Amino acid sequence: MQTSTLVLLLLILSAAAYRAGRFRSLSLVGGLRGARNLHSLPGYYGLLTALWCAIPSLLILALWHAVDGRIVTQMVVAGMSSETQALPPGQLSLVLNDVRNLVAGAIPPEMASLEVQAAAERYIRLDSLSRLAAAVVCLSIALGVGGAVWLRISPNLRARNRVETIVRGALIACSTIAIFTTVGIVVSVLFEAIRFFQLVPVTEFLFGLQWSPQLAIRADQVGSSGAFGAVPLFTGTLLIAGIAMLVAVPVGLFSAIYLAEYAARRVRAVIKPVLEVLAGIPTVVYGFFAALVVGPMLRQSGEGIGLDVSSESALAAGLVMGIMIIPFVSSLADDMITAVPRSLRDGSYGLGATQSETIRRVVFPAALPGIVGGVLLAISRAIGETMIVVMAAGLGANLTANPLEAVTTVTTQIVTLLVGDQEFDSPKTLAAFALGLVLFLATLSLNIIALHVVRKYREQYE
Amino acid sequence: MSDTDLGPAAVENAAKRTRRLVEKSLKRRYRAERRFRAYGMLAVALGLVFVGFLFSSIISTGWTIFQQSYVQLDIRYDAEVVDPAGERDEQAISTADYSALIKAALRERFPDVEGRSERRSLYGLASDAGQFELRERVMADPDLIGSTQTLWLLADDRVDLLMKGKIDRDLPEDQRGLSDQELGWIDSLLANGRLDLRFNRAFFTNGDSREPEQAGVWGAVVGSFFTLLVTLLLSFPIGVAAAVYLEEFAPRNRVTDFIEVNINNLAAVPSIVFGLLGLAVFIQLFGLPRSAPVVGGLVLTLMTLPTIIIASRAALKGVPPSIREAALGMGASQVQTVAHHVLPLAMPGMLTGAIIGMARALGESAPLLMIGMVAFIVDIPGGLTDPSTVLPVQVYLWADSPERAFLERTSGAILVLLGFLLIMNATAVILRQKFERRW
Amino acid sequence: MVFVSSAEASIKTAPASRASGSAPPERTAAGQRTVGDITVKNPVIVCRDVNVYYGDKHAIRNVSLDIAHNEVIAMIGPSGCGKSTFLRCLNRLNDTIPTALVSGAISLEGQDIYDKRQDVVQLRARVGMVFQKPNPFPKSVYENVAYGPRIHGLAADRTELDEIVQTSLQRAGLWEEVKDRLEQPGTALSGGQQQRLCIARTIAVNPEVILMDEPCSALDPIATARIEDLIDELKQNYAICIVTHSMQQAARVSQRTAYFHLGDLIEVGSTDQIFTNPRHKLTEDYITGRFG
Ligand SMILES: Nc1ncnc2c1ncn2[C@@H]1O[C@H](COP(=O)(O)OP(=O)(O)OP(=O)(O)O)[C@@H](O)[C@H]1O
Ligand SMILES: [Mg+2]
């Protein structure tokens, strides 16, 4: 039975359970007239029955699905010849891929070996068996649990309270997903990163100056051959992020100041949304802009004045990233500036300060903590930005501070290492997770500090 | 305090001195004031210039995408080629060499072209896509075999570039990409009205292709649709539920504080990290298929959830407590109060948040690269587990292609993407304005 | 029985004031005339027919009043009657509110302050202001006081600045308390100290007039008493305009009192007279607590 059919069937079943529960509660008290003798409205009895019918069975189904693929695969492997079973994991997974492709009809049967064909047949058989078993188990759970609740319906059953408890539980479950996501990120990234650090020492990764992961997959190289020094990536990331901040902070800050303090209300109403358009543009568009418009343009103008500008220069990526971050900085700065209480401005004007003196010497210092927090968030953004650098920055790990040269970044390398075929045991793939860990920790600490600073700032002015 | 008592005369003098010094400082200060103001204006102007430059460069390279060069040929459905056995066997018809028909038609148009290499460059004027169209026509109506039809068929991408003025005729032959001879053919076709720019259906109905003139966005649009469908169906209910719990039910304690910190941090975690999570958990651990919209949707759900939770909480905060008190006062339970009174009032705000979250998810590409939605996929996906790509990733793929003609496709795909974003954001704005309430 | 101030006379004593056109200046929009003598012999500020609008709201109607050298004038009246608004006209702080519109004539030492040639920076340096809520800048105590002299360029070097800071703090009666913590943030002081810091900040630029908008409303009685002493000291050198809700305070510190009601200046007179023998019914009601 198809999973979707099974889910549909379960839903129909619970709809029926709703009617049955409702009907039973009413018939116990002799129809609608007696409804006042029920503890809760009849609908709640129906709902309670339906929920108990649907939730456990759907949970079991989800669990089944999470594991059945592996179990079936393992059983298929167990049924294969011992030579095949003895294959190294990488090759075994290739064989299994063939089996799966055969099952999916992606390759014609003639092209597969006999063993693969046999395995595919077994796979199909086991798979349909598993589906059938899932259907039987889930349906019987639905009927069994739903029926048990149905039988327990009595006028005194506090159906509403129970439904509400279930609802509350569901709400709590939903709100803990954020925690699970964080834990998932930490655990998965950390797990793979630790595997990487078993192959390559941490110190080498963090302090090595040489990055050339491609070498490591060559047969004559061992994983820890000294090509995983990530310092050039860190410096490249910082270089591009630095250029971005050099663009974004002054432009963002000054435009925020101008719009918040100087611009007439109507001007502000027009210009602010236009600038905020920049925030809504997908990063891939900025990547395109950097790689195909700004990069070549910089290169050409560099040629014009006799400068050798790489077509994948850090400057192009940084400039465009800066443009992307402008609205982020300016809207945060705008919030912070408008949060500065009027009384401070009055105090300054009352002493005879001009508007710019008031802004520079009173408003800006007062808003500084908030602005610093915003800038930290912006830095975290710049470090984690991926598409612009993937498209416009280079792949070669250059250890340089020259913005006209090509550098590579942490995110660029993560993408290059993971896009395409992966073997999950090669240090090349695992290195991406180690980089991911560094990236996550760096941005996390920036975020925590920034959010803390901003919150403290907000509290200060209520 | 007598030592500090200056006496009226001294104060009088001090005031005069102040007046004089202030007077003296005014010029400098107003200059500084103007300078400062000018910086602000400069910053705003720079921002506007960036916006203008960005859009003009995209639009100027992309607006031609709505049209594509087609060449008009007299196609004779030669029975010898299409169905040599004459049995109208579907298998035979579908595997016939339709490109031969196009080649014959081109030879007919330019009968004096001799020699293998010259002929080959002549055939190069028409796109490969023509043969598939011919096959479709014949499969749909086998009676065509033996007849002749005048058809507009896709031209090669180089012809298209020339037609759109993106190849400079005056360049030397070896830098132009089109030989003088090819140019001559093109001019002759043009002179006879057999080469023209027509509406570019292929771009809006095809999947990806290695040939620029055949590549379209539809596959990516459908992929984006499926991915966003999963994202919306998961993130909206979960996000609203989480927001309702945190805003309406949760006690203020360490656990809820921790949840809150988590949500705020997740909102600022780089999207690529979610891609790593998706790769490690959904694909490695759970064995879900790569390149599938369902996995993409799951990853984007985790990514947009914080946005939706934060927006939904703001919407719930906007519902005045008096409404809750009124409902509770009438004997409604807390769950009933929220479900019947608070949620409906907060719904427009939540929907707005959801749409904005979806718009962000639509533009997101980095995490999807991690889970393999970056493959070259020609077929239009038909379901949640079919390999597919999404619009922004399509942009990325095309931007990487060396052929010049893909530049136009890239900008065209960006325009399509921005069009969708515009619609979504406009919906959000309208929704907000329509339902904005002031209590 | 009611004494009506002579409008002609008052206009003559206000050289720069624009003679109003149509409506008789002493007649307020509500048909109310200000009771008592609005003029003084040695005026520093002269106001004639001042009207203030916040958009459509008419917050001050035809107020005419003189403020004398070396006197403390108290402005009293129920909440929302326009005392702060009037005060903020005197140093054109209302200019910073986009919706506010001021008409009428106000002159400082004979110069029309709303004249195009009058520079607001210059004006505000001459007419200092202390606000209801202490609003020290988020800077050190020292920097708070040094702020005005710095922006106006009143000190040639650091020693001079130090001196200005010290004398200002001394005259504000704060020096002894803060002389060892000049580098601490001004916001870390107590409320009363903060308010005295704001006063020090104001007198550091050597203004001619000090406007005080309920300077003690956020303070306890002891801090209030200190500020009142301070006002007493300062009046030897400055003209001081103080808005207060405390009748006792008005009686203690001021020589003249002006009573505002719903945007009208109802009555002006010597403080003694206002509190012992108010001439207008509204004033009497307010003083005796039957109103507001
Ligand atoms: N910025 C503003 N915009 C619009 N109306 C204002 C503004 N400031 C004050 N008002 C209105 O002008 C009137 C006078 O206000 P003002 O602050 O001068 O009163 P007040 O006498 O100082 O009162 P209080 O004793 O409470 O300080 C009030 O009705 C007030 O609502
Ligand atoms: Mg006031």
mmCIF file with all atom_site columns, C-alpha atoms and ligand atoms in Angstrom, chain C residues 83-85 132 213-214 243 245, ligand 2:
data_model
loop_
_atom_site.group_PDB
_atom_site.id
_atom_site.type_symbol
_atom_site.label_atom_id
_atom_site.label_alt_id
_atom_site.label_comp_id
_atom_site.label_asym_id
_atom_site.label_entity_id
_atom_site.label_seq_id
_atom_site.pdbx_PDB_ins_code
_atom_site.Cartn_x
_atom_site.Cartn_y
_atom_site.Cartn_z
_atom_site.occupancy
_atom_site.B_iso_or_equiv
_atom_site.pdbx_formal_charge
_atom_site.auth_seq_id
_atom_site.auth_comp_id
_atom_site.auth_asym_id
_atom_site.auth_atom_id
_atom_site.pdbx_PDB_model_num
ATOM   1 C  CA . LYS C 1 83  ? 3.195  76.174 30.246 1.00 0.00 ? 83  LYS C CA 1
ATOM   2 C  CA . SER C 1 84  ? 5.842  73.989 28.676 1.00 0.00 ? 84  SER C CA 1
ATOM   3 C  CA . THR C 1 85  ? 4.772  75.068 25.244 1.00 0.00 ? 85  THR C CA 1
ATOM   4 C  CA . GLN C 1 132 ? 11.351 68.192 33.802 1.00 0.00 ? 132 GLN C CA 1
ATOM   5 C  CA . ASP C 1 213 ? 10.352 73.193 33.156 1.00 0.00 ? 213 ASP C CA 1
ATOM   6 C  CA . GLU C 1 214 ? 9.240  71.561 36.398 1.00 0.00 ? 214 GLU C CA 1
ATOM   7 C  CA . VAL C 1 243 ? 7.277  76.117 35.501 1.00 0.00 ? 243 VAL C CA 1
ATOM   8 C  CA . HIS C 1 245 ? 3.060  72.419 39.816 1.00 0.00 ? 245 HIS C CA 1
HETATM 9 MG MG . MG  D 2 .   ? 4.850  70.607 30.805 1.00 0.00 ? 2   MG  D MG 1
#
